[in-house]
Tab-separated table of C-alpha atoms and ligand atoms in Angstrom:
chain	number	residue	atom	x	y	z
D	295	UNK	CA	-2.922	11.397	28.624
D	296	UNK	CA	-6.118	10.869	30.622
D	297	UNK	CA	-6.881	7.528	28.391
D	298	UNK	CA	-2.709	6.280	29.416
D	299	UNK	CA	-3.533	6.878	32.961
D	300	UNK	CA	-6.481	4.969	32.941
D	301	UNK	CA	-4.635	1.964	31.507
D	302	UNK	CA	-2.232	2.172	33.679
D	303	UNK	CA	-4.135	2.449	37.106
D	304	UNK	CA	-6.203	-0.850	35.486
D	305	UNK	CA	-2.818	-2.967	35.252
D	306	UNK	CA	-1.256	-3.979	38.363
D	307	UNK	CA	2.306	-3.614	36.764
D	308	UNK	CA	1.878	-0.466	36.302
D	309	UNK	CA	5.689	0.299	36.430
D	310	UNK	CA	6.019	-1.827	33.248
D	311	UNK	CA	3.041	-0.360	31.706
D	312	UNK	CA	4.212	3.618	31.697
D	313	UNK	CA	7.099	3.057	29.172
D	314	UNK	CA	5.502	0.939	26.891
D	315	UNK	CA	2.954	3.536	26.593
D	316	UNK	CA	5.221	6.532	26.206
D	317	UNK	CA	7.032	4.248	23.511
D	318	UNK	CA	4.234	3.831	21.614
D	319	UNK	CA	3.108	7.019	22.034
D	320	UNK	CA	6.388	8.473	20.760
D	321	UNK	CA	6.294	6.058	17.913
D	322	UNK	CA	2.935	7.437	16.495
D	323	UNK	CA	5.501	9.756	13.508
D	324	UNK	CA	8.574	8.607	14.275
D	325	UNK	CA	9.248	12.291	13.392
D	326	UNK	CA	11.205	12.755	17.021
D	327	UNK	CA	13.690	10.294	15.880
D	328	UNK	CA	17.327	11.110	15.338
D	329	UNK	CA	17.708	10.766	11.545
D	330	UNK	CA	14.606	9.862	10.501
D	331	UNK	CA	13.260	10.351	6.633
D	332	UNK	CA	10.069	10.733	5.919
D	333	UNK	CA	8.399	9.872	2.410
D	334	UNK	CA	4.484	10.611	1.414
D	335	UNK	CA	2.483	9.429	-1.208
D	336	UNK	CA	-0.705	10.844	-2.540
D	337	UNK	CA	-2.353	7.966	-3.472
D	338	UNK	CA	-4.575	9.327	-7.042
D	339	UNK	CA	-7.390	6.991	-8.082
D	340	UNK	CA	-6.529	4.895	-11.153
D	341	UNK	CA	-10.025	6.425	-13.086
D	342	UNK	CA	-9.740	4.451	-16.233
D	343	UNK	CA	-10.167	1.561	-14.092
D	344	UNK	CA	-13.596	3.251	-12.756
D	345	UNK	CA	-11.822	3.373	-9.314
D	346	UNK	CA	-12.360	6.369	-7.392
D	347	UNK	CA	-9.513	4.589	-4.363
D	348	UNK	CA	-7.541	7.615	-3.086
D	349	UNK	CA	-5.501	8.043	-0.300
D	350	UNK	CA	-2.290	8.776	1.537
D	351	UNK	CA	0.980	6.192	1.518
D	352	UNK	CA	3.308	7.210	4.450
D	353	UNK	CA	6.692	5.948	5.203
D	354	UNK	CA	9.089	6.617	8.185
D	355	UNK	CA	12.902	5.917	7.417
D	356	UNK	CA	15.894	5.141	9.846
D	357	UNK	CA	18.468	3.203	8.002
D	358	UNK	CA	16.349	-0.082	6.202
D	359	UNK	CA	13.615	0.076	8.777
D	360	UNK	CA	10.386	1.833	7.813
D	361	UNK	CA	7.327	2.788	9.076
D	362	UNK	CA	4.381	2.149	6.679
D	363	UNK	CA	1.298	3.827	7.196
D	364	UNK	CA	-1.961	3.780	4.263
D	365	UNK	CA	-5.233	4.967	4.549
D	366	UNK	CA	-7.161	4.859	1.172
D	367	UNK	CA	-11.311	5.416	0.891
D	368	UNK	CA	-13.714	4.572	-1.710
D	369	UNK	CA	-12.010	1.294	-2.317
D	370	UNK	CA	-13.756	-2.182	-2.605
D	371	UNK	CA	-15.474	-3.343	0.719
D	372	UNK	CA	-14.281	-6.660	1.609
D	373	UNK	CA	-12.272	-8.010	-0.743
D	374	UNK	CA	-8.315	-8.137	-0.443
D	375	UNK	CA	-6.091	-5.393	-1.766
D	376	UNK	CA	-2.513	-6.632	-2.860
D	377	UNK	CA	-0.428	-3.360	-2.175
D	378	UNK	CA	3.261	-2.662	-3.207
D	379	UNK	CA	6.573	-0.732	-3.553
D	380	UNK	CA	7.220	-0.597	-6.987
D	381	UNK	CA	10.384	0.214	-8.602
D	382	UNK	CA	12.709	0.037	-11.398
D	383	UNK	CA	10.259	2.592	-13.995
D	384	UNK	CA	10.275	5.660	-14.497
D	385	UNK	CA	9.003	6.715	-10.671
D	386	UNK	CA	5.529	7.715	-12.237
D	387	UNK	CA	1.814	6.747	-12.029
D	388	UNK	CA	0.691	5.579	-15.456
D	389	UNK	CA	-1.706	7.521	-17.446
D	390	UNK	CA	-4.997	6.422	-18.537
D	391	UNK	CA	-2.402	6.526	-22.327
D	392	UNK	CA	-1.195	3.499	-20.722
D	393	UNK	CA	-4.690	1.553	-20.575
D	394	UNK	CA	-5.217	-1.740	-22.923
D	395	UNK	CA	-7.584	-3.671	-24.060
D	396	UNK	CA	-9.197	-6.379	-21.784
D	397	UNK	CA	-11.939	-8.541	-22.827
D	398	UNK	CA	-12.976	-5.917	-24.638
D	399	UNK	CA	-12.739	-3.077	-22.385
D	400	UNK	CA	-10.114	-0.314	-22.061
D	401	UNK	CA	-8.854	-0.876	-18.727
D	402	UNK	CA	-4.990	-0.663	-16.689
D	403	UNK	CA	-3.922	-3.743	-15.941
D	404	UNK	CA	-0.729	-4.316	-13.685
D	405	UNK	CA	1.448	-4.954	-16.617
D	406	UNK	CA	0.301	-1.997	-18.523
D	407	UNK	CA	1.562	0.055	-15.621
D	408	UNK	CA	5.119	-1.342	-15.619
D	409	UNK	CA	7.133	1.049	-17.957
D	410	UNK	CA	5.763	3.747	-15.821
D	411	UNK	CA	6.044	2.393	-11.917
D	412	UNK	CA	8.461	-1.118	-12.400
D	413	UNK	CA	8.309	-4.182	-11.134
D	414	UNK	CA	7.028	-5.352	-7.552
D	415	UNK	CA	9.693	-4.915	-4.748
D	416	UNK	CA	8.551	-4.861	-1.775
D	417	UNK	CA	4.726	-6.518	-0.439
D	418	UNK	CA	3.207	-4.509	1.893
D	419	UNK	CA	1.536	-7.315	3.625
D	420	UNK	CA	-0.669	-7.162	6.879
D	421	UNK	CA	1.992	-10.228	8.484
D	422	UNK	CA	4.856	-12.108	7.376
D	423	UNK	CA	6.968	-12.214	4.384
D	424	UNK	CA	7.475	-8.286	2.410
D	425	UNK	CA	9.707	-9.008	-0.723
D	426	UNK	CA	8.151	-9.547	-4.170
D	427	UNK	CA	7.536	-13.515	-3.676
D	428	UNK	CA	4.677	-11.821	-1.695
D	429	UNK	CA	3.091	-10.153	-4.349
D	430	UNK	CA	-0.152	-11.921	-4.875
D	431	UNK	CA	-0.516	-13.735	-1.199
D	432	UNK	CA	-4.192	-12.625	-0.622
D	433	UNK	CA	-4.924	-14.046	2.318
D	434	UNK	CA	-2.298	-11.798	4.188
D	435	UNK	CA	-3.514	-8.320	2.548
D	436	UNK	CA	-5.929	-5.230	3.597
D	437	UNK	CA	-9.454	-6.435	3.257
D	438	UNK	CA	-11.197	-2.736	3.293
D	439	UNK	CA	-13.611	-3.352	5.103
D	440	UNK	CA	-16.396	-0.251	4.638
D	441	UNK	CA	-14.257	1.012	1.655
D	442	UNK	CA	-11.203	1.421	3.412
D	443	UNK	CA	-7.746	0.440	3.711
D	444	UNK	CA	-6.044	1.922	7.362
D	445	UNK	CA	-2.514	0.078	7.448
D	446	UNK	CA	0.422	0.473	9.414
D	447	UNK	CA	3.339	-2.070	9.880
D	448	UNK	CA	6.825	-1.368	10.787
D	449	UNK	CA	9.244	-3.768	8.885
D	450	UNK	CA	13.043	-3.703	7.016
D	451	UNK	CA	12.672	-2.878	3.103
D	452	UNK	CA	15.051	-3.952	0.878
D	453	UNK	CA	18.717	-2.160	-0.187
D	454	UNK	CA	16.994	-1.445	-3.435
D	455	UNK	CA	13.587	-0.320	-2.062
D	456	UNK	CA	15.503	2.111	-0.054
D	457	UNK	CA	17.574	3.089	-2.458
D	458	UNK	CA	14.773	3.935	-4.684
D	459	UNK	CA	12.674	5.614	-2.534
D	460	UNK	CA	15.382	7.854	-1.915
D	461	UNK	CA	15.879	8.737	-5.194
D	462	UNK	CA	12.243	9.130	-6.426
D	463	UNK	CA	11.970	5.955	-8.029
D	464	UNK	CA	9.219	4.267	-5.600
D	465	UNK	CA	5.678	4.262	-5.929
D	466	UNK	CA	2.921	2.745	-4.044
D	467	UNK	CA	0.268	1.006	-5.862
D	468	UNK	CA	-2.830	-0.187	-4.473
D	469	UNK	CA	-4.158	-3.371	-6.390
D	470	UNK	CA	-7.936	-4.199	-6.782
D	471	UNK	CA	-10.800	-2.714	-8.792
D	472	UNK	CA	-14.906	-3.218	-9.055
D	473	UNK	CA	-14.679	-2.208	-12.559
D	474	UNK	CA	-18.153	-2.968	-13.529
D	475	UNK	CA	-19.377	-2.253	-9.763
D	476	UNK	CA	-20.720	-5.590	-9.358
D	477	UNK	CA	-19.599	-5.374	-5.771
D	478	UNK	CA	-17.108	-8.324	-6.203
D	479	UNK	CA	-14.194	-9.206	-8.371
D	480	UNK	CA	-15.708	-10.862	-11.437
D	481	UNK	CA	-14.902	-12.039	-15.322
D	482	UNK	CA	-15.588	-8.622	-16.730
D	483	UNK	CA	-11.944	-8.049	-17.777
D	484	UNK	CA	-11.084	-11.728	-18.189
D	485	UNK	CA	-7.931	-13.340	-16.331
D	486	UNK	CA	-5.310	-11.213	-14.599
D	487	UNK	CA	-2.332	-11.082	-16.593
D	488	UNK	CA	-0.473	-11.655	-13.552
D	489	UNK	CA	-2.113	-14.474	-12.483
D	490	UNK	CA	-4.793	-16.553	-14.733
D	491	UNK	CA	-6.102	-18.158	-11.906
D	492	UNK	CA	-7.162	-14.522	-10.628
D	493	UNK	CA	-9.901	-12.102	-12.068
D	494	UNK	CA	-7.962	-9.438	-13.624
D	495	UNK	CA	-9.922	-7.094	-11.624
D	496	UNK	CA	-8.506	-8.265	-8.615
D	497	UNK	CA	-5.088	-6.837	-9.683
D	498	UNK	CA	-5.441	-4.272	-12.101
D	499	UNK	CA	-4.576	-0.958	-10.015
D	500	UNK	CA	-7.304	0.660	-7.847
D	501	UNK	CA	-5.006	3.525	-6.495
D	502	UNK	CA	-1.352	4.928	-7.161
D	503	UNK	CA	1.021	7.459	-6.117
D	504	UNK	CA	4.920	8.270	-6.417
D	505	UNK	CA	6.770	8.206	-2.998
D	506	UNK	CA	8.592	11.778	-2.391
B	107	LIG	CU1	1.653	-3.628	-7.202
């Protein structure tokens, strides 16, 4: 409260100020919302991908409007993280089971995960566009910078996002692994099999967890 007060004896209109602040304020859970849902992931590192990304996924519901909150450590520093809603599986984190072979190594890539977590529905970008045509956009992604990812965007998921969140089919996956800790995204798994023009270690998953 003392930091609000402060604000507001600084701006002139301080009238106008107040209820923006107590808005925001309020917003902080969402949790004192009529009818809200709320949904948590605990995001696991993806260890067979020598990431040790964990985390938290958090998402407020009213309706088709969520919340999205992330805060994952120990990821790579500086480089972007595509992160997604994925649906359409079996509602589960792969196994390390799951893991192929990539230029030699046993690694998960993106595709290896699909019979366990689906396909891509919703992007979880920083700005703009959130549907699946967003999957790979880079430039509008968490960076991490000092290891970590702290996110939160409010924005309208799809009918079937919802829908699958609400019946334990969603899972957040957090894309983008150092897997030979060279400190960047390099040619030691080859081309992502999502995108050749990509290092597949700039897509395989860093971090996952089922939404519940
Ligand atoms: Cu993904």
């Amino acid at each position: 409260m003392r930091h609000l007060r402060s604000v507001t004896c600084v701006m002139a209109a301080a009238a106008v100020a107040l209820p923006l602040a107590a808005a925001s304020a309020q917003a902080d859970d969402w949790s004192g919302y009529h009818g809200v849902e709320k949904y948590t992931a605990d995001l696991a590192p993806v260890t067979v991908n020598n990431s040790q990304a964990s985390g938290t996924a958090e998402v407020w519901l009213v309706d088709n409007d969520a919340r999205i909150k992330i805060h994952v450590d120990d990821i790579l520093a500086d480089h972007p993280h595509a992160q997604h809603i994925h649906i359409g599986g079996r509602g589960e984190c792969p196994t390390d089971y799951d893991a192929g072979i990539h230029n030699g190594q046993r690694a998960l890539s993106t595709l290896d995960g699909l019979d366990a977590y689906g396909g891509v529905e919703t992007s979880i970008t920083t700005e703009g566009d959130t549907s699946a045509a967003s999957a790979l956009a880079i430039d509008r992604f968490p960076t991490a910078p000092g290891g970590v990812i702290s996110y939160d965007r409010t924005f309208e998921l799809s009918d079937a996002a919802v829908e699958a969140i609400r019946s334990d089919n969603a899972v957040v996956v957090i894309h983008g692994i150092d897997y030979d800790g060279s400190g960047t995204y390099g040619d030691v798994l080859g081309p992502s099999d999502l995108d050749p023009e990509l290092p597949m270690e700039a897509t395989n998953p860093a971090a996952c967890g089922p939404l519940r």
